[in-house]
Amino acid sequence: MTRITAEEALRRLKDGNRRFVSGTPRTSFPRRPELADGQDPFAIVLGCADSRVPVETVFDQGPGDLFVVRIAGHAILPALLGSVEIAVAHLDAAVIVVLGHTNCAAVGAALGAPEDFGAEGQSPADWLASHIRPLVEGLSPEEAVVANVRGSIPPLRAAVPGIREKDLPIVGAVYDVSTREVGFLED
């Protein structure tokens, strides 16, 4: 398959979100037999595990179109990085999108988390919040969501071999759970 440009990949995501917001998404996704032999997604999307943000639905994309990695707060943790590394190495996606969302519980937990995350008995959720906290400390919830997206891009670029070599763009975006719109962040 021919790799599409990052601009075309972003156009597809933006067009799909417009269809989703307007209430006119594709009504059915034909079962594509070629998916049994492999995948060829045009974008890698890192998103939050929040049930209100079904990535393929938000972008009105079907099976095989997106390689989606989800973890609360899209925290840049080893399992997420490993998934992205596999996708970058073995797939020919045109862009990586880091997708945050409004009213994110993981970001909220990081904003309200205690100062000492190294305490004995720390829960897994506290540990996850401790990875987000440095990016959002002292910000309002709305600012924190954007800061978490923006702050996730440099460590992702630094940690995943192949992103620089392939000149793979990483774009930040925020999904508004009220309006259902995705706003792509300008750098």
mmCIF file with all atom_site columns, C-alpha atoms in Angstrom, residues 15-158:
data_model
loop_
_atom_site.group_PDB
_atom_site.id
_atom_site.type_symbol
_atom_site.label_atom_id
_atom_site.label_alt_id
_atom_site.label_comp_id
_atom_site.label_asym_id
_atom_site.label_entity_id
_atom_site.label_seq_id
_atom_site.pdbx_PDB_ins_code
_atom_site.Cartn_x
_atom_site.Cartn_y
_atom_site.Cartn_z
_atom_site.occupancy
_atom_site.B_iso_or_equiv
_atom_site.pdbx_formal_charge
_atom_site.auth_seq_id
_atom_site.auth_comp_id
_atom_site.auth_asym_id
_atom_site.auth_atom_id
_atom_site.pdbx_PDB_model_num
ATOM 1   C CA . ASP A 1 15  ? -13.589 14.921  8.077  1.00 0.00 ? 15  ASP A CA 1
ATOM 2   C CA . GLY A 1 16  ? -14.562 11.845  10.081 1.00 0.00 ? 16  GLY A CA 1
ATOM 3   C CA . ASN A 1 17  ? -14.993 13.900  13.233 1.00 0.00 ? 17  ASN A CA 1
ATOM 4   C CA . ARG A 1 18  ? -17.183 16.388  11.331 1.00 0.00 ? 18  ARG A CA 1
ATOM 5   C CA . ARG A 1 19  ? -19.396 13.494  10.167 1.00 0.00 ? 19  ARG A CA 1
ATOM 6   C CA . PHE A 1 20  ? -19.527 12.180  13.737 1.00 0.00 ? 20  PHE A CA 1
ATOM 7   C CA . VAL A 1 21  ? -20.410 15.603  15.214 1.00 0.00 ? 21  VAL A CA 1
ATOM 8   C CA . SER A 1 22  ? -23.064 16.266  12.581 1.00 0.00 ? 22  SER A CA 1
ATOM 9   C CA . GLY A 1 23  ? -24.735 12.925  13.242 1.00 0.00 ? 23  GLY A CA 1
ATOM 10  C CA . THR A 1 24  ? -24.025 11.576  9.757  1.00 0.00 ? 24  THR A CA 1
ATOM 11  C CA . PRO A 1 25  ? -21.308 8.965   10.291 1.00 0.00 ? 25  PRO A CA 1
ATOM 12  C CA . ARG A 1 26  ? -20.916 6.038   7.986  1.00 0.00 ? 26  ARG A CA 1
ATOM 13  C CA . THR A 1 27  ? -23.756 3.721   8.885  1.00 0.00 ? 27  THR A CA 1
ATOM 14  C CA . SER A 1 28  ? -21.886 0.519   8.273  1.00 0.00 ? 28  SER A CA 1
ATOM 15  C CA . PHE A 1 29  ? -18.329 -0.543  7.861  1.00 0.00 ? 29  PHE A CA 1
ATOM 16  C CA . PRO A 1 30  ? -17.982 -3.281  5.288  1.00 0.00 ? 30  PRO A CA 1
ATOM 17  C CA . ARG A 1 31  ? -16.063 -6.246  6.541  1.00 0.00 ? 31  ARG A CA 1
ATOM 18  C CA . ARG A 1 32  ? -12.782 -6.067  4.747  1.00 0.00 ? 32  ARG A CA 1
ATOM 19  C CA . PRO A 1 33  ? -11.354 -9.514  3.984  1.00 0.00 ? 33  PRO A CA 1
ATOM 20  C CA . GLU A 1 34  ? -7.880  -8.075  3.494  1.00 0.00 ? 34  GLU A CA 1
ATOM 21  C CA . LEU A 1 35  ? -7.685  -7.340  7.223  1.00 0.00 ? 35  LEU A CA 1
ATOM 22  C CA . ALA A 1 36  ? -7.249  -11.050 7.883  1.00 0.00 ? 36  ALA A CA 1
ATOM 23  C CA . ASP A 1 37  ? -3.849  -10.877 6.193  1.00 0.00 ? 37  ASP A CA 1
ATOM 24  C CA . GLY A 1 38  ? -2.594  -7.775  7.993  1.00 0.00 ? 38  GLY A CA 1
ATOM 25  C CA . GLN A 1 39  ? -3.274  -4.222  8.914  1.00 0.00 ? 39  GLN A CA 1
ATOM 26  C CA . ASP A 1 40  ? -2.488  -0.943  7.199  1.00 0.00 ? 40  ASP A CA 1
ATOM 27  C CA . PRO A 1 41  ? -3.734  1.882   9.445  1.00 0.00 ? 41  PRO A CA 1
ATOM 28  C CA . PHE A 1 42  ? -3.139  5.419   8.212  1.00 0.00 ? 42  PHE A CA 1
ATOM 29  C CA . ALA A 1 43  ? -2.737  6.879   11.725 1.00 0.00 ? 43  ALA A CA 1
ATOM 30  C CA . ILE A 1 44  ? -1.551  5.861   15.184 1.00 0.00 ? 44  ILE A CA 1
ATOM 31  C CA . VAL A 1 45  ? -3.718  7.387   17.910 1.00 0.00 ? 45  VAL A CA 1
ATOM 32  C CA . LEU A 1 46  ? -2.750  7.488   21.580 1.00 0.00 ? 46  LEU A CA 1
ATOM 33  C CA . GLY A 1 47  ? -5.839  8.118   23.627 1.00 0.00 ? 47  GLY A CA 1
ATOM 34  C CA . CYS A 1 48  ? -7.313  7.864   27.072 1.00 0.00 ? 48  CYS A CA 1
ATOM 35  C CA . ALA A 1 49  ? -9.119  4.729   28.180 1.00 0.00 ? 49  ALA A CA 1
ATOM 36  C CA . ASP A 1 50  ? -12.190 6.844   29.036 1.00 0.00 ? 50  ASP A CA 1
ATOM 37  C CA . SER A 1 51  ? -15.341 5.096   27.773 1.00 0.00 ? 51  SER A CA 1
ATOM 38  C CA . ARG A 1 52  ? -16.720 8.384   26.435 1.00 0.00 ? 52  ARG A CA 1
ATOM 39  C CA . VAL A 1 53  ? -13.937 8.633   23.879 1.00 0.00 ? 53  VAL A CA 1
ATOM 40  C CA . PRO A 1 54  ? -14.246 5.702   21.447 1.00 0.00 ? 54  PRO A CA 1
ATOM 41  C CA . VAL A 1 55  ? -11.476 6.730   19.072 1.00 0.00 ? 55  VAL A CA 1
ATOM 42  C CA . GLU A 1 56  ? -12.650 4.975   15.897 1.00 0.00 ? 56  GLU A CA 1
ATOM 43  C CA . THR A 1 57  ? -16.160 6.333   16.426 1.00 0.00 ? 57  THR A CA 1
ATOM 44  C CA . VAL A 1 58  ? -14.980 9.881   17.170 1.00 0.00 ? 58  VAL A CA 1
ATOM 45  C CA . PHE A 1 59  ? -13.086 9.917   13.875 1.00 0.00 ? 59  PHE A CA 1
ATOM 46  C CA . ASP A 1 60  ? -15.698 7.848   12.003 1.00 0.00 ? 60  ASP A CA 1
ATOM 47  C CA . GLN A 1 61  ? -13.137 5.275   10.911 1.00 0.00 ? 61  GLN A CA 1
ATOM 48  C CA . GLY A 1 62  ? -13.553 1.578   10.378 1.00 0.00 ? 62  GLY A CA 1
ATOM 49  C CA . PRO A 1 63  ? -11.600 -1.540  11.261 1.00 0.00 ? 63  PRO A CA 1
ATOM 50  C CA . GLY A 1 64  ? -8.008  -1.351  10.121 1.00 0.00 ? 64  GLY A CA 1
ATOM 51  C CA . ASP A 1 65  ? -7.965  2.427   9.645  1.00 0.00 ? 65  ASP A CA 1
ATOM 52  C CA . LEU A 1 66  ? -6.395  3.413   12.982 1.00 0.00 ? 66  LEU A CA 1
ATOM 53  C CA . PHE A 1 67  ? -3.878  1.804   15.312 1.00 0.00 ? 67  PHE A CA 1
ATOM 54  C CA . VAL A 1 68  ? -5.223  2.867   18.705 1.00 0.00 ? 68  VAL A CA 1
ATOM 55  C CA . VAL A 1 69  ? -3.352  2.655   22.012 1.00 0.00 ? 69  VAL A CA 1
ATOM 56  C CA . ARG A 1 70  ? -5.409  3.606   25.071 1.00 0.00 ? 70  ARG A CA 1
ATOM 57  C CA . ILE A 1 71  ? -4.412  4.100   28.691 1.00 0.00 ? 71  ILE A CA 1
ATOM 58  C CA . ALA A 1 72  ? -5.882  6.451   31.290 1.00 0.00 ? 72  ALA A CA 1
ATOM 59  C CA . GLY A 1 73  ? -4.669  9.962   30.607 1.00 0.00 ? 73  GLY A CA 1
ATOM 60  C CA . HIS A 1 74  ? -2.655  8.621   27.635 1.00 0.00 ? 74  HIS A CA 1
ATOM 61  C CA . ALA A 1 75  ? 0.172   8.410   30.186 1.00 0.00 ? 75  ALA A CA 1
ATOM 62  C CA . ILE A 1 76  ? 3.537   7.859   28.544 1.00 0.00 ? 76  ILE A CA 1
ATOM 63  C CA . LEU A 1 77  ? 4.388   4.582   30.271 1.00 0.00 ? 77  LEU A CA 1
ATOM 64  C CA . PRO A 1 78  ? 6.444   1.580   29.062 1.00 0.00 ? 78  PRO A CA 1
ATOM 65  C CA . ALA A 1 79  ? 3.484   -0.480  27.775 1.00 0.00 ? 79  ALA A CA 1
ATOM 66  C CA . LEU A 1 80  ? 2.189   2.453   25.730 1.00 0.00 ? 80  LEU A CA 1
ATOM 67  C CA . LEU A 1 81  ? 5.668   3.181   24.366 1.00 0.00 ? 81  LEU A CA 1
ATOM 68  C CA . GLY A 1 82  ? 6.138   -0.480  23.448 1.00 0.00 ? 82  GLY A CA 1
ATOM 69  C CA . SER A 1 83  ? 2.859   -0.521  21.543 1.00 0.00 ? 83  SER A CA 1
ATOM 70  C CA . VAL A 1 84  ? 3.797   2.628   19.645 1.00 0.00 ? 84  VAL A CA 1
ATOM 71  C CA . GLU A 1 85  ? 7.271   1.259   18.910 1.00 0.00 ? 85  GLU A CA 1
ATOM 72  C CA . ILE A 1 86  ? 5.741   -1.872  17.372 1.00 0.00 ? 86  ILE A CA 1
ATOM 73  C CA . ALA A 1 87  ? 3.339   0.221   15.296 1.00 0.00 ? 87  ALA A CA 1
ATOM 74  C CA . VAL A 1 88  ? 6.070   2.571   14.069 1.00 0.00 ? 88  VAL A CA 1
ATOM 75  C CA . ALA A 1 89  ? 8.392   -0.314  13.200 1.00 0.00 ? 89  ALA A CA 1
ATOM 76  C CA . HIS A 1 90  ? 5.862   -2.540  11.433 1.00 0.00 ? 90  HIS A CA 1
ATOM 77  C CA . LEU A 1 91  ? 3.171   -0.259  10.041 1.00 0.00 ? 91  LEU A CA 1
ATOM 78  C CA . ASP A 1 92  ? 3.304   2.593   7.586  1.00 0.00 ? 92  ASP A CA 1
ATOM 79  C CA . ALA A 1 93  ? 1.078   5.126   9.331  1.00 0.00 ? 93  ALA A CA 1
ATOM 80  C CA . ALA A 1 94  ? 1.391   8.730   8.200  1.00 0.00 ? 94  ALA A CA 1
ATOM 81  C CA . VAL A 1 95  ? 0.894   10.469  11.557 1.00 0.00 ? 95  VAL A CA 1
ATOM 82  C CA . ILE A 1 96  ? 0.703   9.925   15.305 1.00 0.00 ? 96  ILE A CA 1
ATOM 83  C CA . VAL A 1 97  ? -2.069  11.747  17.177 1.00 0.00 ? 97  VAL A CA 1
ATOM 84  C CA . VAL A 1 98  ? -1.956  12.230  20.953 1.00 0.00 ? 98  VAL A CA 1
ATOM 85  C CA . LEU A 1 99  ? -5.643  12.609  21.849 1.00 0.00 ? 99  LEU A CA 1
ATOM 86  C CA . GLY A 1 100 ? -6.610  14.057  25.205 1.00 0.00 ? 100 GLY A CA 1
ATOM 87  C CA . HIS A 1 101 ? -10.136 14.945  26.259 1.00 0.00 ? 101 HIS A CA 1
ATOM 88  C CA . THR A 1 102 ? -12.039 17.326  28.488 1.00 0.00 ? 102 THR A CA 1
ATOM 89  C CA . ASN A 1 103 ? -13.092 16.185  31.966 1.00 0.00 ? 103 ASN A CA 1
ATOM 90  C CA . CYS A 1 104 ? -10.283 13.613  32.090 1.00 0.00 ? 104 CYS A CA 1
ATOM 91  C CA . ALA A 1 105 ? -10.332 11.735  35.400 1.00 0.00 ? 105 ALA A CA 1
ATOM 92  C CA . ALA A 1 106 ? -6.648  10.786  35.127 1.00 0.00 ? 106 ALA A CA 1
ATOM 93  C CA . VAL A 1 107 ? -5.649  14.432  34.686 1.00 0.00 ? 107 VAL A CA 1
ATOM 94  C CA . GLY A 1 108 ? -7.974  15.346  37.560 1.00 0.00 ? 108 GLY A CA 1
ATOM 95  C CA . ALA A 1 109 ? -6.305  12.723  39.741 1.00 0.00 ? 109 ALA A CA 1
ATOM 96  C CA . ALA A 1 110 ? -2.895  14.132  38.859 1.00 0.00 ? 110 ALA A CA 1
ATOM 97  C CA . LEU A 1 111 ? -4.025  17.630  39.797 1.00 0.00 ? 111 LEU A CA 1
ATOM 98  C CA . GLY A 1 112 ? -5.261  16.438  43.181 1.00 0.00 ? 112 GLY A CA 1
ATOM 99  C CA . ALA A 1 113 ? -2.546  13.870  43.857 1.00 0.00 ? 113 ALA A CA 1
ATOM 100 C CA . PRO A 1 114 ? -0.432  14.059  47.013 1.00 0.00 ? 114 PRO A CA 1
ATOM 101 C CA . GLU A 1 115 ? 3.126   15.436  46.884 1.00 0.00 ? 115 GLU A CA 1
ATOM 102 C CA . ASP A 1 116 ? 4.778   12.150  47.850 1.00 0.00 ? 116 ASP A CA 1
ATOM 103 C CA . PHE A 1 117 ? 4.083   9.490   45.248 1.00 0.00 ? 117 PHE A CA 1
ATOM 104 C CA . GLY A 1 118 ? 6.839   7.216   46.512 1.00 0.00 ? 118 GLY A CA 1
ATOM 105 C CA . ALA A 1 119 ? 4.970   6.323   49.698 1.00 0.00 ? 119 ALA A CA 1
ATOM 106 C CA . GLU A 1 120 ? 4.598   2.662   50.585 1.00 0.00 ? 120 GLU A CA 1
ATOM 107 C CA . GLY A 1 121 ? 1.201   1.291   49.606 1.00 0.00 ? 121 GLY A CA 1
ATOM 108 C CA . GLN A 1 122 ? 0.767   3.610   46.647 1.00 0.00 ? 122 GLN A CA 1
ATOM 109 C CA . SER A 1 123 ? -2.092  2.450   44.449 1.00 0.00 ? 123 SER A CA 1
ATOM 110 C CA . PRO A 1 124 ? -1.635  1.810   40.704 1.00 0.00 ? 124 PRO A CA 1
ATOM 111 C CA . ALA A 1 125 ? -3.862  4.824   39.978 1.00 0.00 ? 125 ALA A CA 1
ATOM 112 C CA . ASP A 1 126 ? -1.630  7.033   42.147 1.00 0.00 ? 126 ASP A CA 1
ATOM 113 C CA . TRP A 1 127 ? 1.401   5.709   40.302 1.00 0.00 ? 127 TRP A CA 1
ATOM 114 C CA . LEU A 1 128 ? -0.208  6.523   36.951 1.00 0.00 ? 128 LEU A CA 1
ATOM 115 C CA . ALA A 1 129 ? -1.206  10.016  38.155 1.00 0.00 ? 129 ALA A CA 1
ATOM 116 C CA . SER A 1 130 ? 2.379   10.598  39.309 1.00 0.00 ? 130 SER A CA 1
ATOM 117 C CA . HIS A 1 131 ? 3.499   10.331  35.678 1.00 0.00 ? 131 HIS A CA 1
ATOM 118 C CA . ILE A 1 132 ? 1.012   12.969  34.558 1.00 0.00 ? 132 ILE A CA 1
ATOM 119 C CA . ARG A 1 133 ? 1.403   15.349  37.498 1.00 0.00 ? 133 ARG A CA 1
ATOM 120 C CA . PRO A 1 134 ? 4.667   17.064  36.418 1.00 0.00 ? 134 PRO A CA 1
ATOM 121 C CA . LEU A 1 135 ? 2.971   18.118  33.169 1.00 0.00 ? 135 LEU A CA 1
ATOM 122 C CA . VAL A 1 136 ? -0.123  19.635  34.796 1.00 0.00 ? 136 VAL A CA 1
ATOM 123 C CA . GLU A 1 137 ? 0.832   20.867  38.262 1.00 0.00 ? 137 GLU A CA 1
ATOM 124 C CA . GLY A 1 138 ? -0.678  24.240  39.138 1.00 0.00 ? 138 GLY A CA 1
ATOM 125 C CA . LEU A 1 139 ? -2.963  24.432  36.095 1.00 0.00 ? 139 LEU A CA 1
ATOM 126 C CA . SER A 1 140 ? -6.738  24.586  35.797 1.00 0.00 ? 140 SER A CA 1
ATOM 127 C CA . PRO A 1 141 ? -8.391  21.341  34.617 1.00 0.00 ? 141 PRO A CA 1
ATOM 128 C CA . GLU A 1 142 ? -8.900  22.797  31.133 1.00 0.00 ? 142 GLU A CA 1
ATOM 129 C CA . GLU A 1 143 ? -5.296  23.987  30.860 1.00 0.00 ? 143 GLU A CA 1
ATOM 130 C CA . ALA A 1 144 ? -4.057  20.715  32.302 1.00 0.00 ? 144 ALA A CA 1
ATOM 131 C CA . VAL A 1 145 ? -5.706  18.621  29.583 1.00 0.00 ? 145 VAL A CA 1
ATOM 132 C CA . VAL A 1 146 ? -3.916  20.618  26.870 1.00 0.00 ? 146 VAL A CA 1
ATOM 133 C CA . ALA A 1 147 ? -0.632  20.635  28.817 1.00 0.00 ? 147 ALA A CA 1
ATOM 134 C CA . ASN A 1 148 ? -0.825  16.855  29.236 1.00 0.00 ? 148 ASN A CA 1
ATOM 135 C CA . VAL A 1 149 ? -1.234  16.416  25.472 1.00 0.00 ? 149 VAL A CA 1
ATOM 136 C CA . ARG A 1 150 ? 1.569   18.836  24.610 1.00 0.00 ? 150 ARG A CA 1
ATOM 137 C CA . GLY A 1 151 ? 3.843   17.454  27.313 1.00 0.00 ? 151 GLY A CA 1
ATOM 138 C CA . SER A 1 152 ? 3.390   13.888  26.075 1.00 0.00 ? 152 SER A CA 1
ATOM 139 C CA . ILE A 1 153 ? 4.828   14.586  22.645 1.00 0.00 ? 153 ILE A CA 1
ATOM 140 C CA . PRO A 1 154 ? 8.548   15.192  23.430 1.00 0.00 ? 154 PRO A CA 1
ATOM 141 C CA . PRO A 1 155 ? 9.043   12.035  25.541 1.00 0.00 ? 155 PRO A CA 1
ATOM 142 C CA . LEU A 1 156 ? 7.150   9.992   22.962 1.00 0.00 ? 156 LEU A CA 1
ATOM 143 C CA . ARG A 1 157 ? 9.381   11.315  20.191 1.00 0.00 ? 157 ARG A CA 1
ATOM 144 C CA . ALA A 1 158 ? 12.511  10.689  22.277 1.00 0.00 ? 158 ALA A CA 1
#
